[in-house]
PDB file of C-alpha atoms in Angstrom:
ATOM      1  CA  MET D 248      48.472 113.659  28.020  1.00 49.00           C
ATOM      2  CA  PRO D 249      45.921 115.831  29.861  1.00 46.00           C
ATOM      3  CA  ILE D 250      47.264 117.971  32.700  1.00 42.00           C
ATOM      4  CA  THR D 251      44.932 116.318  35.236  1.00 43.00           C
ATOM      5  CA  THR D 252      46.112 112.824  34.220  1.00 46.00           C
ATOM      6  CA  LYS D 253      49.761 113.901  34.389  1.00 40.00           C
ATOM      7  CA  ALA D 254      49.234 115.406  37.862  1.00 45.00           C
ATOM      8  CA  SER D 255      47.543 112.211  39.038  1.00 49.00           C
ATOM      9  CA  LEU D 256      50.426 110.130  37.706  1.00 44.00           C
ATOM     10  CA  LEU D 257      52.996 112.322  39.477  1.00 39.00           C
ATOM     11  CA  LYS D 258      50.955 112.121  42.677  1.00 42.00           C
ATOM     12  CA  THR D 259      50.807 108.322  42.433  1.00 43.00           C
ATOM     13  CA  ARG D 260      54.565 108.112  41.855  1.00 45.00           C
ATOM     14  CA  LEU D 261      55.242 110.420  44.786  1.00 35.00           C
ATOM     15  CA  ILE D 262      53.019 108.365  47.102  1.00 39.00           C
ATOM     16  CA  THR D 263      54.696 105.144  45.926  1.00 39.00           C
ATOM     17  CA  HIS D 264      58.125 106.675  46.518  1.00 39.00           C
ATOM     18  CA  LEU D 265      57.157 107.836  50.017  1.00 35.00           C
ATOM     19  CA  LEU D 266      55.713 104.432  50.902  1.00 38.00           C
ATOM     20  CA  THR D 267      58.893 102.733  49.701  1.00 38.00           C
ATOM     21  CA  LEU D 268      61.007 105.182  51.701  1.00 35.00           C
ATOM     22  CA  CYS D 269      58.878 104.641  54.829  1.00 39.00           C
ATOM     23  CA  ALA D 270      59.154 100.866  54.437  1.00 42.00           C
ATOM     24  CA  PHE D 271      62.937 101.164  54.124  1.00 35.00           C
ATOM     25  CA  VAL D 272      63.165 103.365  57.216  1.00 36.00           C
ATOM     26  CA  PHE D 273      60.881 101.008  59.163  1.00 37.00           C
ATOM     27  CA  LEU D 274      62.946  97.972  58.239  1.00 39.00           C
ATOM     28  CA  HIS D 275      66.174  99.804  59.061  1.00 42.00           C
ATOM     29  CA  MET D 276      64.794 100.841  62.431  1.00 39.00           C
ATOM     30  CA  LYS D 277      63.634  97.293  63.075  1.00 43.00           C
ATOM     31  CA  GLU D 278      67.088  95.916  62.279  1.00 51.00           C
ATOM     32  CA  ALA D 279      68.704  98.465  64.583  1.00 63.00           C
ATOM     33  CA  GLN D 280      66.666  97.411  67.621  1.00 85.00           C
ATOM     34  CA  PRO D 281      68.914  96.116  70.410  1.00 87.00           C
ATOM     35  CA  ALA D 282      68.526  92.581  71.693  1.00 95.00           C
ATOM     36  CA  GLU D 283      65.782  92.336  74.281  1.00 97.00           C
ATOM     37  CA  ALA D 284      66.346  90.909  77.774  1.00 97.00           C
ATOM     38  CA  HIS D 285      63.977  88.101  78.796  1.00 97.00           C
ATOM     39  CA  TYR D 286      64.267  87.651  82.558  1.00 98.00           C
ATOM     40  CA  ILE D 287      63.973  84.545  84.694  1.00 98.00           C
ATOM     41  CA  ASN D 288      63.349  84.995  88.458  1.00 98.00           C
ATOM     42  CA  PHE D 289      62.461  88.660  87.912  1.00 98.00           C
ATOM     43  CA  ALA D 290      59.429  88.386  90.220  1.00 96.00           C
ATOM     44  CA  GLU D 291      61.696  87.628  93.194  1.00 95.00           C
ATOM     45  CA  LEU D 292      62.774  91.275  93.200  1.00 97.00           C
ATOM     46  CA  SER D 293      60.935  94.275  94.536  1.00 97.00           C
ATOM     47  CA  LYS D 294      59.687  96.895  92.070  1.00 98.00           C
ATOM     48  CA  ALA D 295      62.659  99.125  92.904  1.00 98.00           C
ATOM     49  CA  GLN D 296      65.102  96.244  92.446  1.00 98.00           C
ATOM     50  CA  GLN D 297      63.463  95.296  89.163  1.00 98.00           C
ATOM     51  CA  ALA D 298      63.975  98.846  87.915  1.00 98.00           C
ATOM     52  CA  THR D 299      67.632  98.732  88.994  1.00 98.00           C
ATOM     53  CA  VAL D 300      68.276  95.418  87.246  1.00 98.00           C
ATOM     54  CA  ASN D 301      66.451  96.564  84.114  1.00 98.00           C
ATOM     55  CA  THR D 302      68.542  99.747  83.963  1.00 98.00           C
ATOM     56  CA  TRP D 303      71.757  97.772  84.453  1.00 98.00           C
ATOM     57  CA  VAL D 304      71.054  95.000  81.948  1.00 98.00           C
ATOM     58  CA  ASN D 305      69.691  97.286  79.220  1.00 98.00           C
ATOM     59  CA  HIS D 306      72.651  99.630  79.620  1.00 98.00           C
ATOM     60  CA  ALA D 307      75.036  96.685  79.247  1.00 98.00           C
ATOM     61  CA  ILE D 308      73.270  95.362  76.153  1.00 98.00           C
ATOM     62  CA  HIS D 309      73.265  98.813  74.509  1.00 98.00           C
ATOM     63  CA  ALA D 310      76.941  99.380  75.377  1.00 98.00           C
ATOM     64  CA  THR D 311      77.946  95.959  74.071  1.00 98.00           C
ATOM     65  CA  GLU D 312      76.054  96.276  70.804  1.00 98.00           C
ATOM     66  CA  HIS D 313      77.392  99.806  70.343  1.00 97.00           C
ATOM     67  CA  ALA D 314      80.949  98.472  70.555  1.00 98.00           C
ATOM     68  CA  LEU D 315      80.584  95.088  68.836  1.00 97.00           C
ATOM     69  CA  GLY D 316      77.530  95.437  66.606  1.00 96.00           C
ATOM     70  CA  GLN D 317      74.027  94.038  66.806  1.00 94.00           C
ATOM     71  CA  LEU D 318      73.734  90.493  68.077  1.00 93.00           C
ATOM     72  CA  LYS D 319      72.347  87.922  65.686  1.00 88.00           C
ATOM     73  CA  GLN D 320      69.764  86.804  68.272  1.00 91.00           C
ATOM     74  CA  SER D 321      66.815  89.085  68.961  1.00 92.00           C
ATOM     75  CA  HIS D 322      66.585  88.413  72.687  1.00 94.00           C
ATOM     76  CA  ILE D 323      68.844  87.314  75.533  1.00 97.00           C
ATOM     77  CA  ILE D 324      67.741  85.079  78.399  1.00 97.00           C
ATOM     78  CA  ILE D 325      68.891  86.643  81.682  1.00 98.00           C
ATOM     79  CA  GLU D 326      68.661  84.291  84.670  1.00 98.00           C
ATOM     80  CA  LEU D 327      68.724  86.335  87.870  1.00 98.00           C
ATOM     81  CA  TYR D 328      70.074  85.044  91.179  1.00 98.00           C
ATOM     82  CA  PRO D 329      69.959  87.918  93.682  1.00 98.00           C
ATOM     83  CA  LYS D 330      72.211  87.497  96.722  1.00 97.00           C
ATOM     84  CA  TYR D 331      71.726  88.885 100.204  1.00 94.00           C
ATOM     85  CA  PHE D 332      75.332  88.549 101.387  1.00 93.00           C
ATOM     86  CA  THR D 333      78.193  89.264  98.985  1.00 95.00           C
ATOM     87  CA  LEU D 334      81.218  91.552  99.028  1.00 94.00           C
ATOM     88  CA  GLU D 335      81.059  92.148  95.257  1.00 97.00           C
ATOM     89  CA  PRO D 336      78.343  93.643  93.056  1.00 98.00           C
ATOM     90  CA  VAL D 337      78.460  90.568  90.784  1.00 98.00           C
ATOM     91  CA  PRO D 338      80.301  87.661  92.436  1.00 98.00           C
ATOM     92  CA  TRP D 339      79.497  85.153  89.685  1.00 97.00           C
ATOM     93  CA  ALA D 340      78.144  85.019  86.150  1.00 98.00           C
ATOM     94  CA  SER D 341      78.278  82.631  83.214  1.00 98.00           C
ATOM     95  CA  VAL D 342      76.947  82.146  79.709  1.00 97.00           C
ATOM     96  CA  ILE D 343      73.977  79.862  79.085  1.00 96.00           C
ATOM     97  CA  ARG D 344      74.229  78.115  75.710  1.00 95.00           C
ATOM     98  CA  GLY D 345      71.153  76.930  73.821  1.00 89.00           C
ATOM     99  CA  ASN D 346      68.867  77.819  70.923  1.00 87.00           C
ATOM    100  CA  GLN D 347      68.948  81.321  72.376  1.00 88.00           C
ATOM    101  CA  ASP D 348      72.110  82.052  74.348  1.00 94.00           C
ATOM    102  CA  GLY D 349      71.794  83.863  77.635  1.00 97.00           C
ATOM    103  CA  VAL D 350      73.539  84.907  80.820  1.00 98.00           C
ATOM    104  CA  GLU D 351      73.267  83.656  84.396  1.00 98.00           C
ATOM    105  CA  LEU D 352      73.816  86.521  86.850  1.00 98.00           C
ATOM    106  CA  HIS D 353      74.501  86.222  90.581  1.00 98.00           C
ATOM    107  CA  PHE D 354      74.448  89.751  91.966  1.00 98.00           C
ATOM    108  CA  ASN D 355      74.027  91.819  95.105  1.00 98.00           C
ATOM    109  CA  ARG D 356      70.299  92.568  95.278  1.00 96.00           C
ATOM    110  CA  TYR D 357      70.998  95.815  97.151  1.00 96.00           C
ATOM    111  CA  ALA D 358      73.634  97.188  94.756  1.00 98.00           C
ATOM    112  CA  SER D 359      72.723 100.435  92.980  1.00 98.00           C
ATOM    113  CA  ALA D 360      72.346 100.663  89.211  1.00 98.00           C
ATOM    114  CA  ALA D 361      75.467 102.859  89.051  1.00 98.00           C
ATOM    115  CA  THR D 362      77.524 100.267  90.955  1.00 98.00           C
ATOM    116  CA  LEU D 363      76.316  97.408  88.771  1.00 98.00           C
ATOM    117  CA  ILE D 364      76.946  99.372  85.568  1.00 98.00           C
ATOM    118  CA  GLN D 365      80.549 100.031  86.639  1.00 98.00           C
ATOM    119  CA  ASP D 366      81.153  96.304  87.220  1.00 98.00           C
ATOM    120  CA  TRP D 367      82.876  94.524  84.319  1.00 98.00           C
ATOM    121  CA  THR D 368      81.229  91.098  84.685  1.00 98.00           C
ATOM    122  CA  LEU D 369      78.119  91.509  82.526  1.00 98.00           C
ATOM    123  CA  TYR D 370      80.099  93.073  79.666  1.00 98.00           C
ATOM    124  CA  HIS D 371      82.406  90.043  79.762  1.00 98.00           C
ATOM    125  CA  GLU D 372      79.514  87.580  79.571  1.00 98.00           C
ATOM    126  CA  LEU D 373      77.698  89.479  76.818  1.00 98.00           C
ATOM    127  CA  ALA D 374      80.922  89.515  74.786  1.00 98.00           C
ATOM    128  CA  HIS D 375      80.820  85.692  74.850  1.00 98.00           C
ATOM    129  CA  LEU D 376      77.592  85.824  72.840  1.00 97.00           C
ATOM    130  CA  TYR D 377      79.598  87.038  69.836  1.00 97.00           C
ATOM    131  CA  HIS D 378      81.379  83.715  69.386  1.00 96.00           C
ATOM    132  CA  PRO D 379      80.254  80.064  69.333  1.00 94.00           C
ATOM    133  CA  LEU D 380      80.855  77.527  72.104  1.00 95.00           C
ATOM    134  CA  PHE D 381      84.323  76.050  71.565  1.00 96.00           C
ATOM    135  CA  ASN D 382      85.864  72.775  72.731  1.00 95.00           C
ATOM    136  CA  TYR D 383      87.174  72.978  76.272  1.00 95.00           C
ATOM    137  CA  GLN D 384      90.851  72.996  75.221  1.00 97.00           C
ATOM    138  CA  ASP D 385      90.138  76.193  73.277  1.00 98.00           C
ATOM    139  CA  PHE D 386      88.498  78.063  76.145  1.00 98.00           C
ATOM    140  CA  TRP D 387      91.606  80.245  76.229  1.00 98.00           C
ATOM    141  CA  VAL D 388      90.269  81.730  72.973  1.00 98.00           C
ATOM    142  CA  SER D 389      86.776  82.459  74.302  1.00 98.00           C
ATOM    143  CA  GLU D 390      87.900  83.718  77.710  1.00 98.00           C
ATOM    144  CA  GLY D 391      90.686  85.777  76.190  1.00 98.00           C
ATOM    145  CA  LEU D 392      88.321  87.377  73.690  1.00 98.00           C
ATOM    146  CA  ALA D 393      85.747  88.255  76.367  1.00 98.00           C
ATOM    147  CA  THR D 394      88.463  89.567  78.722  1.00 98.00           C
ATOM    148  CA  TYR D 395      89.830  91.847  76.023  1.00 98.00           C
ATOM    149  CA  LEU D 396      86.404  92.974  74.803  1.00 98.00           C
ATOM    150  CA  GLN D 397      84.981  93.784  78.241  1.00 98.00           C
ATOM    151  CA  ASN D 398      87.533  96.595  78.379  1.00 98.00           C
ATOM    152  CA  VAL D 399      86.815  97.736  74.816  1.00 98.00           C
ATOM    153  CA  ILE D 400      83.085  97.876  75.624  1.00 98.00           C
ATOM    154  CA  MET D 401      83.606  99.812  78.847  1.00 98.00           C
ATOM    155  CA  PHE D 402      85.948 102.303  77.183  1.00 98.00           C
ATOM    156  CA  ASN D 403      83.568 102.917  74.286  1.00 98.00           C
ATOM    157  CA  ALA D 404      80.731 103.422  76.779  1.00 98.00           C
ATOM    158  CA  GLY D 405      82.751 106.045  78.662  1.00 98.00           C
ATOM    159  CA  LEU D 406      82.955 103.904  81.811  1.00 98.00           C
ATOM    160  CA  ILE D 407      86.761 103.824  81.850  1.00 98.00           C
ATOM    161  CA  SER D 408      89.364 106.234  80.487  1.00 98.00           C
ATOM    162  CA  ARG D 409      92.033 105.388  77.944  1.00 98.00           C
ATOM    163  CA  ALA D 410      94.585 105.367  80.765  1.00 98.00           C
ATOM    164  CA  GLU D 411      92.413 102.960  82.780  1.00 98.00           C
ATOM    165  CA  PHE D 412      91.952 100.757  79.700  1.00 98.00           C
ATOM    166  CA  THR D 413      95.731 100.505  79.330  1.00 98.00           C
ATOM    167  CA  HIS D 414      96.233  99.926  83.058  1.00 98.00           C
ATOM    168  CA  ARG D 415      93.670  97.124  83.239  1.00 98.00           C
ATOM    169  CA  LEU D 416      95.111  95.236  80.287  1.00 98.00           C
ATOM    170  CA  TRP D 417      98.708  95.752  81.389  1.00 98.00           C
ATOM    171  CA  SER D 418      98.001  94.653  84.963  1.00 98.00           C
ATOM    172  CA  GLY D 419      96.145  91.569  83.750  1.00 98.00           C
ATOM    173  CA  LEU D 420      98.993  90.583  81.440  1.00 98.00           C
ATOM    174  CA  GLN D 421     101.412  90.837  84.363  1.00 98.00           C
ATOM    175  CA  ARG D 422      99.238  88.483  86.426  1.00 98.00           C
ATOM    176  CA  GLY D 423      99.122  86.036  83.531  1.00 98.00           C
ATOM    177  CA  LYS D 424     102.876  86.241  83.072  1.00 98.00           C
ATOM    178  CA  LEU D 425     103.499  85.625  86.772  1.00 98.00           C
ATOM    179  CA  GLN D 426     101.302  82.525  86.842  1.00 98.00           C
ATOM    180  CA  THR D 427     102.891  81.145  83.669  1.00 98.00           C
ATOM    181  CA  ARG D 428     106.186  80.831  85.553  1.00 97.00           C
ATOM    182  CA  SER D 429     104.710  78.097  87.748  1.00 97.00           C
ATOM    183  CA  ILE D 430     102.150  76.679  85.299  1.00 98.00           C
ATOM    184  CA  ASN D 431     104.158  76.421  82.106  1.00 96.00           C
ATOM    185  CA  HIS D 432     102.663  73.443  80.282  1.00 97.00           C
ATOM    186  CA  LYS D 433     101.244  73.803  76.767  1.00 98.00           C
ATOM    187  CA  LEU D 434      98.354  76.252  76.727  1.00 98.00           C
ATOM    188  CA  TYR D 435      95.706  73.815  75.441  1.00 98.00           C
ATOM    189  CA  ALA D 436      96.642  71.298  78.179  1.00 98.00           C
ATOM    190  CA  VAL D 437      96.514  73.973  80.887  1.00 98.00           C
ATOM    191  CA  THR D 438      93.136  75.116  79.577  1.00 98.00           C
ATOM    192  CA  GLU D 439      91.694  71.586  79.779  1.00 97.00           C
ATOM    193  CA  ASN D 440      92.702  71.459  83.459  1.00 97.00           C
ATOM    194  CA  MET D 441      92.232  75.141  84.257  1.00 98.00           C
ATOM    195  CA  TRP D 442      90.038  74.694  87.337  1.00 97.00           C
ATOM    196  CA  SER D 443      92.045  71.909  88.961  1.00 97.00           C
ATOM    197  CA  LEU D 444      95.292  73.802  88.289  1.00 97.00           C
ATOM    198  CA  LYS D 445      93.714  77.105  89.343  1.00 97.00           C
ATOM    199  CA  ALA D 446      95.268  78.523  86.190  1.00 98.00           C
ATOM    200  CA  GLN D 447      92.629  81.125  85.309  1.00 98.00           C
ATOM    201  CA  GLN D 448      95.110  84.012  85.188  1.00 98.00           C
ATOM    202  CA  ARG D 449      97.343  82.208  82.711  1.00 98.00           C
ATOM    203  CA  VAL D 450      94.468  81.006  80.518  1.00 98.00           C
ATOM    204  CA  TYR D 451      92.411  84.223  80.466  1.00 98.00           C
ATOM    205  CA  TRP D 452      95.328  86.577  79.998  1.00 98.00           C
ATOM    206  CA  THR D 453      97.218  84.507  77.433  1.00 98.00           C
ATOM    207  CA  GLY D 454      93.966  84.526  75.475  1.00 98.00           C
ATOM    208  CA  ALA D 455      93.652  88.285  75.948  1.00 98.00           C
ATOM    209  CA  ALA D 456      97.256  88.676  74.764  1.00 98.00           C
ATOM    210  CA  PHE D 457      96.307  86.730  71.630  1.00 98.00           C
ATOM    211  CA  PHE D 458      93.658  89.279  70.708  1.00 98.00           C
ATOM    212  CA  ILE D 459      95.837  92.243  71.674  1.00 98.00           C
ATOM    213  CA  GLU D 460      98.537  90.874  69.361  1.00 98.00           C
ATOM    214  CA  ALA D 461      95.920  90.340  66.640  1.00 98.00           C
ATOM    215  CA  GLU D 462      94.724  93.933  67.136  1.00 98.00           C
ATOM    216  CA  ILE D 463      98.295  95.208  66.804  1.00 98.00           C
ATOM    217  CA  ALA D 464      98.701  93.240  63.566  1.00 98.00           C
ATOM    218  CA  LEU D 465      95.366  94.534  62.211  1.00 98.00           C
ATOM    219  CA  ASN D 466      96.381  98.098  63.075  1.00 97.00           C
ATOM    220  CA  SER D 467      99.494  97.702  60.926  1.00 96.00           C
ATOM    221  CA  GLN D 468      97.527  96.708  57.824  1.00 94.00           C
ATOM    222  CA  ARG D 469      97.291  99.386  55.140  1.00 88.00           C
ATOM    223  CA  SER D 470      94.201  98.068  53.405  1.00 85.00           C
ATOM    224  CA  PRO D 471      91.664  96.904  54.312  1.00 87.00           C
ATOM    225  CA  ARG D 472      91.808  98.356  57.842  1.00 89.00           C
ATOM    226  CA  TYR D 473      89.838  96.443  60.458  1.00 96.00           C
ATOM    227  CA  THR D 474      89.712  96.121  64.227  1.00 98.00           C
ATOM    228  CA  VAL D 475      88.732  93.023  66.188  1.00 98.00           C
ATOM    229  CA  SER D 476      85.407  94.693  67.032  1.00 98.00           C
ATOM    230  CA  GLU D 477      84.686  95.468  63.383  1.00 97.00           C
ATOM    231  CA  LEU D 478      85.467  91.884  62.391  1.00 98.00           C
ATOM    232  CA  LEU D 479      82.996  90.603  64.985  1.00 97.00           C
ATOM    233  CA  LYS D 480      80.333  92.942  63.601  1.00 96.00           C
ATOM    234  CA  GLN D 481      80.841  91.418  60.154  1.00 96.00           C
ATOM    235  CA  TYR D 482      81.016  87.909  61.596  1.00 96.00           C
ATOM    236  CA  GLN D 483      77.553  88.311  63.161  1.00 93.00           C
ATOM    237  CA  LYS D 484      76.126  89.192  59.750  1.00 91.00           C
ATOM    238  CA  CYS D 485      77.806  86.617  57.553  1.00 92.00           C
ATOM    239  CA  CYS D 486      79.084  83.611  59.411  1.00 90.00           C
ATOM    240  CA  ARG D 487      77.861  83.216  63.003  1.00 87.00           C
ATOM    241  CA  SER D 488      77.274  79.537  63.809  1.00 84.00           C
ATOM    242  CA  GLN D 489      76.455  77.693  67.020  1.00 78.00           C
ATOM    243  CA  ASN D 490      78.692  74.740  66.125  1.00 84.00           C
ATOM    244  CA  MET D 491      81.810  76.433  64.766  1.00 92.00           C
ATOM    245  CA  GLN D 492      85.030  75.466  66.517  1.00 96.00           C
ATOM    246  CA  ALA D 493      87.946  77.783  67.288  1.00 97.00           C
ATOM    247  CA  LYS D 494      90.060  76.914  64.245  1.00 97.00           C
ATOM    248  CA  ALA D 495      87.137  77.562  61.883  1.00 97.00           C
ATOM    249  CA  PHE D 496      86.317  80.772  63.787  1.00 97.00           C
ATOM    250  CA  MET D 497      89.870  81.961  63.125  1.00 98.00           C
ATOM    251  CA  SER D 498      89.503  81.128  59.439  1.00 97.00           C
ATOM    252  CA  GLU D 499      86.325  83.206  59.203  1.00 97.00           C
ATOM    253  CA  LEU D 500      88.018  86.207  60.834  1.00 98.00           C
ATOM    254  CA  ASP D 501      90.881  85.806  58.358  1.00 98.00           C
ATOM    255  CA  LYS D 502      88.466  85.720  55.412  1.00 97.00           C
ATOM    256  CA  ILE D 503      86.743  88.895  56.550  1.00 97.00           C
ATOM    257  CA  SER D 504      90.007  90.729  57.250  1.00 97.00           C
ATOM    258  CA  GLN D 505      91.685  89.288  54.122  1.00 96.00           C
ATOM    259  CA  THR D 506      94.678  88.237  56.207  1.00 97.00           C
ATOM    260  CA  ALA D 507      96.115  85.099  57.835  1.00 98.00           C
ATOM    261  CA  ILE D 508      96.631  86.859  61.166  1.00 98.00           C
ATOM    262  CA  PHE D 509      94.246  84.802  63.285  1.00 98.00           C
ATOM    263  CA  SER D 510      95.058  81.338  61.927  1.00 98.00           C
ATOM    264  CA  ASN D 511      98.788  81.946  62.231  1.00 98.00           C
ATOM    265  CA  LEU D 512      98.501  83.263  65.777  1.00 98.00           C
ATOM    266  CA  TYR D 513      96.222  80.375  66.741  1.00 98.00           C
ATOM    267  CA  GLN D 514      98.806  77.813  65.639  1.00 98.00           C
ATOM    268  CA  LYS D 515     101.476  79.742  67.551  1.00 98.00           C
ATOM    269  CA  TYR D 516      99.522  80.197  70.769  1.00 98.00           C
ATOM    270  CA  LYS D 517      97.677  76.940  71.396  1.00 98.00           C
ATOM    271  CA  ALA D 518     100.801  74.956  72.274  1.00 97.00           C
ATOM    272  CA  ARG D 519     102.974  77.720  73.710  1.00 98.00           C
ATOM    273  CA  THR D 520     104.486  77.260  77.166  1.00 98.00           C
ATOM    274  CA  ASP D 521     105.675  80.837  77.659  1.00 98.00           C
ATOM    275  CA  PHE D 522     103.775  84.084  78.085  1.00 98.00           C
ATOM    276  CA  PRO D 523     103.608  86.564  75.173  1.00 98.00           C
ATOM    277  CA  THR D 524     105.663  89.752  75.262  1.00 97.00           C
ATOM    278  CA  ILE D 525     103.462  92.834  74.849  1.00 98.00           C
ATOM    279  CA  THR D 526     104.595  96.253  76.040  1.00 98.00           C
ATOM    280  CA  LYS D 527     102.551  98.839  77.850  1.00 98.00           C
ATOM    281  CA  GLU D 528     103.295 101.273  75.024  1.00 98.00           C
ATOM    282  CA  GLN D 529     101.793  98.872  72.478  1.00 98.00           C
ATOM    283  CA  ILE D 530      98.587  98.675  74.527  1.00 98.00           C
ATOM    284  CA  SER D 531      98.405 102.462  74.880  1.00 97.00           C
ATOM    285  CA  GLN D 532      98.664 102.860  71.095  1.00 97.00           C
ATOM    286  CA  LEU D 533      96.015 100.295  70.199  1.00 97.00           C
ATOM    287  CA  HIS D 534      93.316 101.374  67.766  1.00 96.00           C
ATOM    288  CA  PHE D 535      90.206  99.360  68.576  1.00 95.00           C
TER     289      PHE D 535
END
């Protein structure tokens, strides 16, 4: 083969290789893009307030995806309801379910970005986007997961220390335990009537205890080693469904972790009338 032909062939192969590499990098970068916020009622805010909200929401999305992995949906609907008179940075928020899930945010329009970023509410609501909408009697699962994960997200983002992480979970469990003494029906029945019973502390924190106990069990596994956060990352990639109920969700987490931890705990928790026993030392030693 002539030298010129051989050089041309090598050049062609090199160009092809570089184009393939560039395409791979481009696709990888595209996949790594965080979910984009699509605002409703954004025009009601001043330019300065818009900048504050944008900083807050984008920080929360980045922090959440850093801790729990990239969301399956490419954008998040954020409905904004700025308040003039409120004692809290974010007095109310909830998840909006639909073809594209979103978050409804009621917030102090005069709060600074730093104040809003330090508030736990948005991290809690974004964590809900990592699981499907469950039947009402299983809301202890969804609220418990989001309550646990809001603290994982904030710790991983450097917003709270390890000591504060432990304190928040421990204090919450004590509130749940205290309320269980007076509201001690089966958990699924309490969950169905949570608002009329004013049993939020029992429902949210029994659910959080469920995932703390699952985390403890996962930590004790020799191989494979997973955390709840890592399982949710895998769940987004393989199995996320809008219509999956809590029992099936547990089965998927068990398949990924190659355990029966979640299904067994689910059967144990859903009808329990007592509050779980978890020590402060166990929380402080969690690997998440």
